[in-house]
């Protein structure tokens, strides 16, 4: 009985192992390569799959999701013989599990080596300055080459990124000095532009101020002249209305002579020639007034001669001297 029990136990174990090998569960976004006696038979997709135990075998399970692989820095020589270290990042996706298994031994290593060689070819045709400023161009060229080469491997390169481009230390120092000089130059130019603009605005302000001041002075002078003209016109009209003669003018001049002589430096007087004629007329008028007063005094003395006792009441006026 014991050998039979042992055989039954062995059979149960074998059946259990066979069931395990028969049922294959493949996760989502994954694929499995099935070989029968070492030869490719089919590709298992996601879900529950049944294979022949002990005849079919699972060779490889491949992730069909997009993968990100960073590559270490690679030294690359530019066209101007400068060595730069470039870090790259590759975004790829397996589209054909069979080709990725049988067409290349290790597609990760193959992509890395292809990236390095392609990158050296691209950077070798550029100088350092263009290399630093043409990342998009390098990414596009590198992606085109990789996508074309990896298509037969069942791999699609979705994106290539240059993570870092590091020139030599001496070149970095030179670039920093150049950038600092450019910044100082731009700062000096901006300062000069600011000073120039400030001077222009100041000059414009002074010009406008001078123009406004001149216009104000011109208007004030015009108003003063108009006022003086109006005053002269009013005086002239008053004199014309009063019918002034030479006597009145001579009298006004005599009144103005003390004011003219008030200054200590006034040693020379200029007397118009017409004033002489006016003064003669004024002196004649004053002479005519004198005899009339004498006549009035004589009559008074005659009438009062009986009272005063002879000539004491006579009034005499002398003509004032005219200088």
PDB file of C-alpha atoms in Angstrom:
ATOM      1  CA  UNK A   1       0.000   0.000   0.000  1.00  0.00           C
ATOM      2  CA  UNK A   2       2.768   2.401   0.789  1.00  0.00           C
ATOM      3  CA  UNK A   3       4.297   2.396  -2.753  1.00  0.00           C
ATOM      4  CA  UNK A   4       0.865   3.079  -4.224  1.00  0.00           C
ATOM      5  CA  UNK A   5       0.328   6.019  -1.880  1.00  0.00           C
ATOM      6  CA  UNK A   6       3.740   7.414  -2.783  1.00  0.00           C
ATOM      7  CA  UNK A   7       2.983   7.115  -6.486  1.00  0.00           C
ATOM      8  CA  UNK A   8      -0.386   8.843  -6.005  1.00  0.00           C
ATOM      9  CA  UNK A   9       1.266  11.674  -4.137  1.00  0.00           C
ATOM     10  CA  UNK A  10       3.838  12.070  -6.910  1.00  0.00           C
ATOM     11  CA  UNK A  11       1.075  12.098  -9.506  1.00  0.00           C
ATOM     12  CA  UNK A  12      -0.845  14.768  -7.620  1.00  0.00           C
ATOM     13  CA  UNK A  13       2.261  16.920  -7.357  1.00  0.00           C
ATOM     14  CA  UNK A  14       2.964  16.531 -11.068  1.00  0.00           C
ATOM     15  CA  UNK A  15      -0.615  17.406 -11.930  1.00  0.00           C
ATOM     16  CA  UNK A  16      -0.422  20.497  -9.743  1.00  0.00           C
ATOM     17  CA  UNK A  17       2.851  21.580 -11.370  1.00  0.00           C
ATOM     18  CA  UNK A  18       1.387  20.911 -14.812  1.00  0.00           C
ATOM     19  CA  UNK A  19      -1.614  23.075 -14.002  1.00  0.00           C
ATOM     20  CA  UNK A  20       0.661  25.834 -12.835  1.00  0.00           C
ATOM     21  CA  UNK A  21       2.687  25.666 -16.014  1.00  0.00           C
ATOM     22  CA  UNK A  22      -0.399  25.414 -18.179  1.00  0.00           C
ATOM     23  CA  UNK A  23      -2.074  28.589 -16.893  1.00  0.00           C
ATOM     24  CA  UNK A  24      -0.083  31.801 -17.513  1.00  0.00           C
ATOM     25  CA  UNK A  25      -1.335  35.185 -16.324  1.00  0.00           C
ATOM     26  CA  UNK A  26       0.237  38.136 -18.142  1.00  0.00           C
ATOM     27  CA  UNK A  27      -0.107  41.615 -16.523  1.00  0.00           C
ATOM     28  CA  UNK A  28      -1.485  44.596 -18.378  1.00  0.00           C
ATOM     29  CA  UNK A  29       0.965  46.424 -20.692  1.00  0.00           C
ATOM     30  CA  UNK A  30       3.209  43.383 -20.801  1.00  0.00           C
ATOM     31  CA  UNK A  31       3.940  40.563 -23.264  1.00  0.00           C
ATOM     32  CA  UNK A  32       5.598  37.131 -23.039  1.00  0.00           C
ATOM     33  CA  UNK A  33       7.482  35.154 -25.666  1.00  0.00           C
ATOM     34  CA  UNK A  34       6.555  31.416 -25.875  1.00  0.00           C
ATOM     35  CA  UNK A  35       9.036  28.882 -27.276  1.00  0.00           C
ATOM     36  CA  UNK A  36       8.357  25.237 -28.043  1.00  0.00           C
ATOM     37  CA  UNK A  37      11.453  23.111 -27.971  1.00  0.00           C
ATOM     38  CA  UNK A  38      13.538  26.267 -28.292  1.00  0.00           C
ATOM     39  CA  UNK A  39      11.664  27.706 -31.217  1.00  0.00           C
ATOM     40  CA  UNK A  40       9.432  30.803 -31.190  1.00  0.00           C
ATOM     41  CA  UNK A  41       5.806  29.825 -31.183  1.00  0.00           C
ATOM     42  CA  UNK A  42       3.712  32.874 -30.244  1.00  0.00           C
ATOM     43  CA  UNK A  43       3.484  35.969 -28.095  1.00  0.00           C
ATOM     44  CA  UNK A  44       1.255  36.002 -25.045  1.00  0.00           C
ATOM     45  CA  UNK A  45      -0.708  39.176 -24.467  1.00  0.00           C
ATOM     46  CA  UNK A  46      -2.171  40.523 -21.236  1.00  0.00           C
ATOM     47  CA  UNK A  47      -4.675  38.246 -19.472  1.00  0.00           C
ATOM     48  CA  UNK A  48      -5.119  34.509 -18.869  1.00  0.00           C
ATOM     49  CA  UNK A  49      -3.251  32.278 -21.311  1.00  0.00           C
ATOM     50  CA  UNK A  50      -2.924  28.461 -21.583  1.00  0.00           C
ATOM     51  CA  UNK A  51       0.267  26.752 -22.773  1.00  0.00           C
ATOM     52  CA  UNK A  52       1.344  23.126 -23.083  1.00  0.00           C
ATOM     53  CA  UNK A  53       3.236  22.205 -19.955  1.00  0.00           C
ATOM     54  CA  UNK A  54       6.743  20.788 -20.233  1.00  0.00           C
ATOM     55  CA  UNK A  55       6.654  21.523 -23.988  1.00  0.00           C
ATOM     56  CA  UNK A  56       6.049  25.290 -24.184  1.00  0.00           C
ATOM     57  CA  UNK A  57       8.235  27.598 -22.134  1.00  0.00           C
ATOM     58  CA  UNK A  58       8.189  31.313 -21.384  1.00  0.00           C
ATOM     59  CA  UNK A  59      11.444  32.818 -22.582  1.00  0.00           C
ATOM     60  CA  UNK A  60      11.075  36.496 -21.865  1.00  0.00           C
ATOM     61  CA  UNK A  61       8.575  38.907 -20.347  1.00  0.00           C
ATOM     62  CA  UNK A  62       8.715  42.392 -21.837  1.00  0.00           C
ATOM     63  CA  UNK A  63       7.253  45.625 -20.461  1.00  0.00           C
ATOM     64  CA  UNK A  64       5.360  47.466 -23.205  1.00  0.00           C
ATOM     65  CA  UNK A  65       5.144  50.752 -21.318  1.00  0.00           C
ATOM     66  CA  UNK A  66       7.260  53.792 -22.217  1.00  0.00           C
ATOM     67  CA  UNK A  67      10.640  53.563 -20.546  1.00  0.00           C
ATOM     68  CA  UNK A  68      13.063  56.284 -19.499  1.00  0.00           C
ATOM     69  CA  UNK A  69      16.769  55.482 -19.579  1.00  0.00           C
ATOM     70  CA  UNK A  70      19.395  58.066 -18.553  1.00  0.00           C
ATOM     71  CA  UNK A  71      22.864  57.545 -19.965  1.00  0.00           C
ATOM     72  CA  UNK A  72      26.038  58.646 -18.150  1.00  0.00           C
ATOM     73  CA  UNK A  73      27.984  61.691 -19.436  1.00  0.00           C
ATOM     74  CA  UNK A  74      29.793  61.026 -22.687  1.00  0.00           C
ATOM     75  CA  UNK A  75      32.862  63.056 -23.796  1.00  0.00           C
ATOM     76  CA  UNK A  76      32.294  64.558 -27.226  1.00  0.00           C
ATOM     77  CA  UNK A  77      34.702  66.681 -29.310  1.00  0.00           C
ATOM     78  CA  UNK A  78      33.263  69.759 -31.034  1.00  0.00           C
ATOM     79  CA  UNK A  79      34.330  71.197 -34.365  1.00  0.00           C
ATOM     80  CA  UNK A  80      36.710  73.650 -32.652  1.00  0.00           C
ATOM     81  CA  UNK A  81      38.461  70.777 -30.815  1.00  0.00           C
ATOM     82  CA  UNK A  82      36.881  71.282 -27.409  1.00  0.00           C
ATOM     83  CA  UNK A  83      35.780  68.342 -25.273  1.00  0.00           C
ATOM     84  CA  UNK A  84      32.316  68.610 -23.742  1.00  0.00           C
ATOM     85  CA  UNK A  85      30.467  66.104 -21.563  1.00  0.00           C
ATOM     86  CA  UNK A  86      26.860  65.513 -22.596  1.00  0.00           C
ATOM     87  CA  UNK A  87      24.208  63.700 -20.528  1.00  0.00           C
ATOM     88  CA  UNK A  88      21.332  62.229 -22.502  1.00  0.00           C
ATOM     89  CA  UNK A  89      17.935  60.822 -21.582  1.00  0.00           C
ATOM     90  CA  UNK A  90      16.086  58.458 -23.930  1.00  0.00           C
ATOM     91  CA  UNK A  91      12.324  57.840 -23.888  1.00  0.00           C
ATOM     92  CA  UNK A  92      11.524  54.622 -25.758  1.00  0.00           C
ATOM     93  CA  UNK A  93       8.750  52.031 -26.002  1.00  0.00           C
ATOM     94  CA  UNK A  94       8.747  48.393 -27.167  1.00  0.00           C
ATOM     95  CA  UNK A  95       6.238  47.918 -29.951  1.00  0.00           C
ATOM     96  CA  UNK A  96       7.195  44.393 -31.062  1.00  0.00           C
ATOM     97  CA  UNK A  97       8.133  41.956 -28.295  1.00  0.00           C
ATOM     98  CA  UNK A  98       9.333  39.299 -30.769  1.00  0.00           C
ATOM     99  CA  UNK A  99      11.729  41.708 -32.574  1.00  0.00           C
ATOM    100  CA  UNK A 100      12.998  43.133 -29.299  1.00  0.00           C
ATOM    101  CA  UNK A 101      13.811  39.565 -28.193  1.00  0.00           C
ATOM    102  CA  UNK A 102      15.301  38.037 -31.318  1.00  0.00           C
ATOM    103  CA  UNK A 103      16.590  40.968 -33.433  1.00  0.00           C
ATOM    104  CA  UNK A 104      19.045  42.359 -30.878  1.00  0.00           C
ATOM    105  CA  UNK A 105      20.758  40.777 -27.908  1.00  0.00           C
ATOM    106  CA  UNK A 106      20.376  43.784 -25.562  1.00  0.00           C
ATOM    107  CA  UNK A 107      18.380  46.690 -26.938  1.00  0.00           C
ATOM    108  CA  UNK A 108      19.258  48.945 -23.972  1.00  0.00           C
ATOM    109  CA  UNK A 109      22.981  48.600 -24.625  1.00  0.00           C
ATOM    110  CA  UNK A 110      22.427  48.927 -28.353  1.00  0.00           C
ATOM    111  CA  UNK A 111      20.466  52.183 -27.890  1.00  0.00           C
ATOM    112  CA  UNK A 112      23.171  53.579 -25.610  1.00  0.00           C
ATOM    113  CA  UNK A 113      25.997  52.875 -28.053  1.00  0.00           C
ATOM    114  CA  UNK A 114      23.979  54.160 -30.967  1.00  0.00           C
ATOM    115  CA  UNK A 115      23.218  57.345 -29.028  1.00  0.00           C
ATOM    116  CA  UNK A 116      26.899  57.927 -28.258  1.00  0.00           C
ATOM    117  CA  UNK A 117      28.065  57.442 -31.836  1.00  0.00           C
ATOM    118  CA  UNK A 118      25.274  59.542 -33.311  1.00  0.00           C
ATOM    119  CA  UNK A 119      25.876  62.288 -30.789  1.00  0.00           C
ATOM    120  CA  UNK A 120      29.562  62.420 -31.658  1.00  0.00           C
ATOM    121  CA  UNK A 121      28.764  62.706 -35.344  1.00  0.00           C
ATOM    122  CA  UNK A 122      26.302  65.561 -34.750  1.00  0.00           C
ATOM    123  CA  UNK A 123      28.442  67.511 -32.271  1.00  0.00           C
ATOM    124  CA  UNK A 124      31.542  67.031 -34.416  1.00  0.00           C
ATOM    125  CA  UNK A 125      30.009  69.317 -37.038  1.00  0.00           C
ATOM    126  CA  UNK A 126      29.218  72.142 -34.587  1.00  0.00           C
ATOM    127  CA  UNK A 127      31.349  74.591 -32.666  1.00  0.00           C
ATOM    128  CA  UNK A 128      30.968  75.114 -28.936  1.00  0.00           C
ATOM    129  CA  UNK A 129      28.715  78.155 -29.146  1.00  0.00           C
ATOM    130  CA  UNK A 130      26.335  76.461 -31.562  1.00  0.00           C
ATOM    131  CA  UNK A 131      26.363  73.315 -29.453  1.00  0.00           C
ATOM    132  CA  UNK A 132      25.283  75.252 -26.385  1.00  0.00           C
ATOM    133  CA  UNK A 133      22.496  77.077 -28.218  1.00  0.00           C
ATOM    134  CA  UNK A 134      21.159  74.306 -30.494  1.00  0.00           C
ATOM    135  CA  UNK A 135      19.691  71.743 -28.119  1.00  0.00           C
ATOM    136  CA  UNK A 136      16.458  71.415 -30.043  1.00  0.00           C
ATOM    137  CA  UNK A 137      18.331  70.847 -33.277  1.00  0.00           C
ATOM    138  CA  UNK A 138      20.547  68.179 -31.669  1.00  0.00           C
ATOM    139  CA  UNK A 139      17.535  66.462 -30.072  1.00  0.00           C
ATOM    140  CA  UNK A 140      15.657  66.324 -33.378  1.00  0.00           C
ATOM    141  CA  UNK A 141      18.663  64.953 -35.309  1.00  0.00           C
ATOM    142  CA  UNK A 142      19.443  62.369 -32.630  1.00  0.00           C
ATOM    143  CA  UNK A 143      15.836  61.203 -32.402  1.00  0.00           C
ATOM    144  CA  UNK A 144      15.585  60.807 -36.180  1.00  0.00           C
ATOM    145  CA  UNK A 145      18.676  58.591 -36.337  1.00  0.00           C
ATOM    146  CA  UNK A 146      17.664  56.494 -33.319  1.00  0.00           C
ATOM    147  CA  UNK A 147      14.098  56.027 -34.475  1.00  0.00           C
ATOM    148  CA  UNK A 148      15.237  54.837 -37.878  1.00  0.00           C
ATOM    149  CA  UNK A 149      17.853  52.412 -36.438  1.00  0.00           C
ATOM    150  CA  UNK A 150      15.680  50.974 -33.661  1.00  0.00           C
ATOM    151  CA  UNK A 151      12.593  50.420 -35.818  1.00  0.00           C
ATOM    152  CA  UNK A 152      13.737  46.986 -36.914  1.00  0.00           C
ATOM    153  CA  UNK A 153      14.329  46.075 -33.262  1.00  0.00           C
ATOM    154  CA  UNK A 154      10.655  46.598 -32.444  1.00  0.00           C
ATOM    155  CA  UNK A 155      11.450  49.772 -30.459  1.00  0.00           C
ATOM    156  CA  UNK A 156      10.133  53.295 -30.989  1.00  0.00           C
ATOM    157  CA  UNK A 157      12.188  56.212 -29.652  1.00  0.00           C
ATOM    158  CA  UNK A 158       9.661  58.834 -28.585  1.00  0.00           C
ATOM    159  CA  UNK A 159      11.966  61.514 -27.300  1.00  0.00           C
ATOM    160  CA  UNK A 160      15.617  62.362 -26.787  1.00  0.00           C
ATOM    161  CA  UNK A 161      16.740  65.044 -24.331  1.00  0.00           C
ATOM    162  CA  UNK A 162      20.151  66.511 -23.623  1.00  0.00           C
ATOM    163  CA  UNK A 163      20.138  66.808 -19.864  1.00  0.00           C
ATOM    164  CA  UNK A 164      23.423  68.697 -19.534  1.00  0.00           C
ATOM    165  CA  UNK A 165      26.231  70.045 -21.714  1.00  0.00           C
ATOM    166  CA  UNK A 166      29.346  70.738 -19.667  1.00  0.00           C
ATOM    167  CA  UNK A 167      32.292  72.441 -21.388  1.00  0.00           C
ATOM    168  CA  UNK A 168      35.802  72.376 -19.850  1.00  0.00           C
ATOM    169  CA  UNK A 169      36.485  74.422 -16.729  1.00  0.00           C
ATOM    170  CA  UNK A 170      38.736  76.891 -18.525  1.00  0.00           C
ATOM    171  CA  UNK A 171      36.051  77.473 -21.150  1.00  0.00           C
ATOM    172  CA  UNK A 172      33.465  77.992 -18.430  1.00  0.00           C
ATOM    173  CA  UNK A 173      35.663  80.647 -16.797  1.00  0.00           C
ATOM    174  CA  UNK A 174      36.156  82.386 -20.133  1.00  0.00           C
ATOM    175  CA  UNK A 175      32.433  82.273 -20.809  1.00  0.00           C
ATOM    176  CA  UNK A 176      31.667  83.723 -17.392  1.00  0.00           C
ATOM    177  CA  UNK A 177      34.145  86.557 -17.983  1.00  0.00           C
ATOM    178  CA  UNK A 178      32.630  87.218 -21.391  1.00  0.00           C
ATOM    179  CA  UNK A 179      29.119  87.231 -19.984  1.00  0.00           C
ATOM    180  CA  UNK A 180      30.197  89.542 -17.173  1.00  0.00           C
ATOM    181  CA  UNK A 181      31.808  91.893 -19.694  1.00  0.00           C
ATOM    182  CA  UNK A 182      28.656  91.859 -21.816  1.00  0.00           C
ATOM    183  CA  UNK A 183      26.509  92.639 -18.782  1.00  0.00           C
ATOM    184  CA  UNK A 184      28.831  95.497 -17.781  1.00  0.00           C
ATOM    185  CA  UNK A 185      28.714  96.804 -21.339  1.00  0.00           C
ATOM    186  CA  UNK A 186      24.921  96.683 -21.427  1.00  0.00           C
ATOM    187  CA  UNK A 187      24.775  98.372 -18.012  1.00  0.00           C
ATOM    188  CA  UNK A 188      27.103 101.150 -19.215  1.00  0.00           C
ATOM    189  CA  UNK A 189      25.039 101.605 -22.378  1.00  0.00           C
ATOM    190  CA  UNK A 190      21.817 101.785 -20.394  1.00  0.00           C
ATOM    191  CA  UNK A 191      23.376 104.289 -17.980  1.00  0.00           C
ATOM    192  CA  UNK A 192      24.580 106.456 -20.869  1.00  0.00           C
ATOM    193  CA  UNK A 193      21.154 106.247 -22.496  1.00  0.00           C
ATOM    194  CA  UNK A 194      19.548 107.280 -19.238  1.00  0.00           C
ATOM    195  CA  UNK A 195      21.887 110.261 -18.819  1.00  0.00           C
ATOM    196  CA  UNK A 196      21.320 111.267 -22.446  1.00  0.00           C
ATOM    197  CA  UNK A 197      17.573 111.014 -22.096  1.00  0.00           C
ATOM    198  CA  UNK A 198      17.687 112.981 -18.861  1.00  0.00           C
ATOM    199  CA  UNK A 199      19.773 115.723 -20.516  1.00  0.00           C
ATOM    200  CA  UNK A 200      17.378 115.850 -23.468  1.00  0.00           C
ATOM    201  CA  UNK A 201      14.365 116.124 -21.177  1.00  0.00           C
ATOM    202  CA  UNK A 202      16.108 118.802 -19.087  1.00  0.00           C
ATOM    203  CA  UNK A 203      16.982 120.792 -22.208  1.00  0.00           C
ATOM    204  CA  UNK A 204      13.427 120.444 -23.488  1.00  0.00           C
ATOM    205  CA  UNK A 205      12.105 121.634 -20.140  1.00  0.00           C
ATOM    206  CA  UNK A 206      14.434 124.632 -20.096  1.00  0.00           C
ATOM    207  CA  UNK A 207      13.487 125.431 -23.692  1.00  0.00           C
ATOM    208  CA  UNK A 208       9.779 125.320 -22.905  1.00  0.00           C
ATOM    209  CA  UNK A 209      10.365 127.364 -19.769  1.00  0.00           C
ATOM    210  CA  UNK A 210      12.337 129.982 -21.737  1.00  0.00           C
ATOM    211  CA  UNK A 211       9.668 130.109 -24.411  1.00  0.00           C
ATOM    212  CA  UNK A 212       6.901 130.511 -21.844  1.00  0.00           C
ATOM    213  CA  UNK A 213       8.933 133.124 -19.943  1.00  0.00           C
ATOM    214  CA  UNK A 214       9.601 135.068 -23.147  1.00  0.00           C
ATOM    215  CA  UNK A 215       5.955 134.875 -24.130  1.00  0.00           C
ATOM    216  CA  UNK A 216       4.980 136.093 -20.677  1.00  0.00           C
ATOM    217  CA  UNK A 217       7.460 138.987 -20.825  1.00  0.00           C
ATOM    218  CA  UNK A 218       6.291 139.874 -24.324  1.00  0.00           C
ATOM    219  CA  UNK A 219       2.671 139.895 -23.212  1.00  0.00           C
ATOM    220  CA  UNK A 220       3.573 141.950 -20.114  1.00  0.00           C
ATOM    221  CA  UNK A 221       5.542 144.444 -22.219  1.00  0.00           C
ATOM    222  CA  UNK A 222       2.669 144.673 -24.672  1.00  0.00           C
ATOM    223  CA  UNK A 223       0.236 145.250 -21.816  1.00  0.00           C
ATOM    224  CA  UNK A 224       2.534 147.874 -20.279  1.00  0.00           C
ATOM    225  CA  UNK A 225       2.955 149.603 -23.621  1.00  0.00           C
ATOM    226  CA  UNK A 226      -0.775 149.491 -24.176  1.00  0.00           C
ATOM    227  CA  UNK A 227      -1.327 150.938 -20.705  1.00  0.00           C
ATOM    228  CA  UNK A 228       1.212 153.702 -21.270  1.00  0.00           C
ATOM    229  CA  UNK A 229      -0.293 154.428 -24.678  1.00  0.00           C
ATOM    230  CA  UNK A 230      -3.728 154.608 -23.109  1.00  0.00           C
ATOM    231  CA  UNK A 231      -2.403 156.911 -20.381  1.00  0.00           C
ATOM    232  CA  UNK A 232      -0.711 159.170 -22.946  1.00  0.00           C
ATOM    233  CA  UNK A 233      -3.848 159.115 -25.061  1.00  0.00           C
ATOM    234  CA  UNK A 234      -5.954 160.064 -22.018  1.00  0.00           C
ATOM    235  CA  UNK A 235      -3.563 162.886 -21.041  1.00  0.00           C
ATOM    236  CA  UNK A 236      -3.435 164.114 -24.614  1.00  0.00           C
ATOM    237  CA  UNK A 237      -7.201 164.051 -24.878  1.00  0.00           C
ATOM    238  CA  UNK A 238      -7.478 165.885 -21.544  1.00  0.00           C
ATOM    239  CA  UNK A 239      -4.976 168.515 -22.634  1.00  0.00           C
ATOM    240  CA  UNK A 240      -6.672 168.857 -25.989  1.00  0.00           C
ATOM    241  CA  UNK A 241     -10.039 169.140 -24.340  1.00  0.00           C
ATOM    242  CA  UNK A 242      -8.698 171.786 -21.925  1.00  0.00           C
ATOM    243  CA  UNK A 243      -7.133 173.804 -24.780  1.00  0.00           C
ATOM    244  CA  UNK A 244      -3.807 174.260 -22.980  1.00  0.00           C
ATOM    245  CA  UNK A 245      -1.568 177.102 -24.207  1.00  0.00           C
ATOM    246  CA  UNK A 246       2.158 177.807 -23.870  1.00  0.00           C
ATOM    247  CA  UNK A 247       1.671 179.463 -20.507  1.00  0.00           C
ATOM    248  CA  UNK A 248       0.254 176.358 -18.925  1.00  0.00           C
ATOM    249  CA  UNK A 249       3.062 174.228 -20.382  1.00  0.00           C
ATOM    250  CA  UNK A 250       5.683 176.647 -19.059  1.00  0.00           C
ATOM    251  CA  UNK A 251       4.088 176.539 -15.641  1.00  0.00           C
ATOM    252  CA  UNK A 252       4.086 172.712 -15.641  1.00  0.00           C
ATOM    253  CA  UNK A 253       7.757 172.734 -16.630  1.00  0.00           C
ATOM    254  CA  UNK A 254       8.622 175.059 -13.765  1.00  0.00           C
ATOM    255  CA  UNK A 255       6.907 172.673 -11.376  1.00  0.00           C
ATOM    256  CA  UNK A 256       8.932 169.750 -12.739  1.00  0.00           C
ATOM    257  CA  UNK A 257      12.314 171.517 -12.441  1.00  0.00           C
ATOM    258  CA  UNK A 258      12.736 170.800  -8.670  1.00  0.00           C
ATOM    259  CA  UNK A 259      12.104 167.102  -9.258  1.00  0.00           C
ATOM    260  CA  UNK A 260      14.650 167.036 -12.051  1.00  0.00           C
ATOM    261  CA  UNK A 261      17.219 168.674  -9.753  1.00  0.00           C
ATOM    262  CA  UNK A 262      16.700 166.244  -6.853  1.00  0.00           C
ATOM    263  CA  UNK A 263      19.518 163.876  -7.887  1.00  0.00           C
ATOM    264  CA  UNK A 264      23.072 164.642  -6.725  1.00  0.00           C
ATOM    265  CA  UNK A 265      24.474 163.716 -10.118  1.00  0.00           C
ATOM    266  CA  UNK A 266      22.201 166.070 -12.075  1.00  0.00           C
ATOM    267  CA  UNK A 267      24.685 168.832 -12.977  1.00  0.00           C
ATOM    268  CA  UNK A 268      23.537 169.417 -16.531  1.00  0.00           C
ATOM    269  CA  UNK A 269      20.016 170.358 -17.512  1.00  0.00           C
ATOM    270  CA  UNK A 270      18.708 170.190 -21.058  1.00  0.00           C
ATOM    271  CA  UNK A 271      16.081 172.792 -21.674  1.00  0.00           C
ATOM    272  CA  UNK A 272      14.075 172.529 -24.919  1.00  0.00           C
ATOM    273  CA  UNK A 273      14.058 175.590 -27.157  1.00  0.00           C
ATOM    274  CA  UNK A 274      10.269 175.767 -27.109  1.00  0.00           C
ATOM    275  CA  UNK A 275      10.360 176.356 -23.333  1.00  0.00           C
ATOM    276  CA  UNK A 276      12.021 179.756 -23.912  1.00  0.00           C
ATOM    277  CA  UNK A 277       9.087 181.003 -25.934  1.00  0.00           C
ATOM    278  CA  UNK A 278       6.680 179.650 -23.347  1.00  0.00           C
ATOM    279  CA  UNK A 279       8.600 181.375 -20.536  1.00  0.00           C
ATOM    280  CA  UNK A 280       8.530 184.661 -22.458  1.00  0.00           C
ATOM    281  CA  UNK A 281       4.789 184.368 -22.756  1.00  0.00           C
ATOM    282  CA  UNK A 282       4.504 183.573 -19.080  1.00  0.00           C
ATOM    283  CA  UNK A 283       6.676 186.549 -18.125  1.00  0.00           C
ATOM    284  CA  UNK A 284       4.551 188.801 -20.343  1.00  0.00           C
ATOM    285  CA  UNK A 285       1.446 187.561 -18.616  1.00  0.00           C
ATOM    286  CA  UNK A 286       2.992 188.194 -15.227  1.00  0.00           C
ATOM    287  CA  UNK A 287       3.988 191.774 -16.385  1.00  0.00           C
ATOM    288  CA  UNK A 288       0.453 192.523 -17.446  1.00  0.00           C
ATOM    289  CA  UNK A 289      -0.831 191.460 -14.087  1.00  0.00           C
ATOM    290  CA  UNK A 290       1.573 193.950 -12.333  1.00  0.00           C
ATOM    291  CA  UNK A 291       0.249 197.288 -13.799  1.00  0.00           C
ATOM    292  CA  UNK A 292      -3.290 196.222 -13.164  1.00  0.00           C
ATOM    293  CA  UNK A 293      -2.464 195.772  -9.509  1.00  0.00           C
ATOM    294  CA  UNK A 294      -0.725 199.178  -9.506  1.00  0.00           C
ATOM    295  CA  UNK A 295      -3.792 200.807 -10.912  1.00  0.00           C
ATOM    296  CA  UNK A 296      -5.872 199.240  -8.279  1.00  0.00           C
ATOM    297  CA  UNK A 297      -3.403 200.427  -5.629  1.00  0.00           C
ATOM    298  CA  UNK A 298      -3.338 204.003  -7.026  1.00  0.00           C
ATOM    299  CA  UNK A 299      -7.064 204.293  -6.881  1.00  0.00           C
ATOM    300  CA  UNK A 300      -6.991 203.052  -3.373  1.00  0.00           C
ATOM    301  CA  UNK A 301      -4.378 205.573  -2.441  1.00  0.00           C
ATOM    302  CA  UNK A 302      -6.300 208.369  -4.036  1.00  0.00           C
ATOM    303  CA  UNK A 303      -9.382 207.523  -2.144  1.00  0.00           C
ATOM    304  CA  UNK A 304      -7.484 207.146   1.026  1.00  0.00           C
ATOM    305  CA  UNK A 305      -5.176 210.119   0.604  1.00  0.00           C
ATOM    306  CA  UNK A 306      -7.288 212.248   2.786  1.00  0.00           C
ATOM    307  CA  UNK A 307      -7.163 209.647   5.501  1.00  0.00           C
ATOM    308  CA  UNK A 308      -3.564 208.591   5.441  1.00  0.00           C
ATOM    309  CA  UNK A 309      -1.999 211.855   4.769  1.00  0.00           C
ATOM    310  CA  UNK A 310      -0.324 211.278   1.469  1.00  0.00           C
ATOM    311  CA  UNK A 311       0.967 208.122  -0.354  1.00  0.00           C
ATOM    312  CA  UNK A 312       1.514 205.752   2.570  1.00  0.00           C
ATOM    313  CA  UNK A 313      -1.368 203.491   1.488  1.00  0.00           C
ATOM    314  CA  UNK A 314       0.032 202.881  -1.983  1.00  0.00           C
ATOM    315  CA  UNK A 315       0.584 199.126  -2.769  1.00  0.00           C
ATOM    316  CA  UNK A 316       3.467 198.217  -5.073  1.00  0.00           C
ATOM    317  CA  UNK A 317       4.175 194.855  -6.646  1.00  0.00           C
ATOM    318  CA  UNK A 318       7.450 193.924  -8.261  1.00  0.00           C
ATOM    319  CA  UNK A 319       7.838 191.512 -11.132  1.00  0.00           C
ATOM    320  CA  UNK A 320       9.504 188.325  -9.905  1.00  0.00           C
ATOM    321  CA  UNK A 321      12.786 187.518 -11.568  1.00  0.00           C
ATOM    322  CA  UNK A 322      12.822 184.602 -13.932  1.00  0.00           C
ATOM    323  CA  UNK A 323      15.918 182.539 -14.094  1.00  0.00           C
TER     324      UNK A 323
END
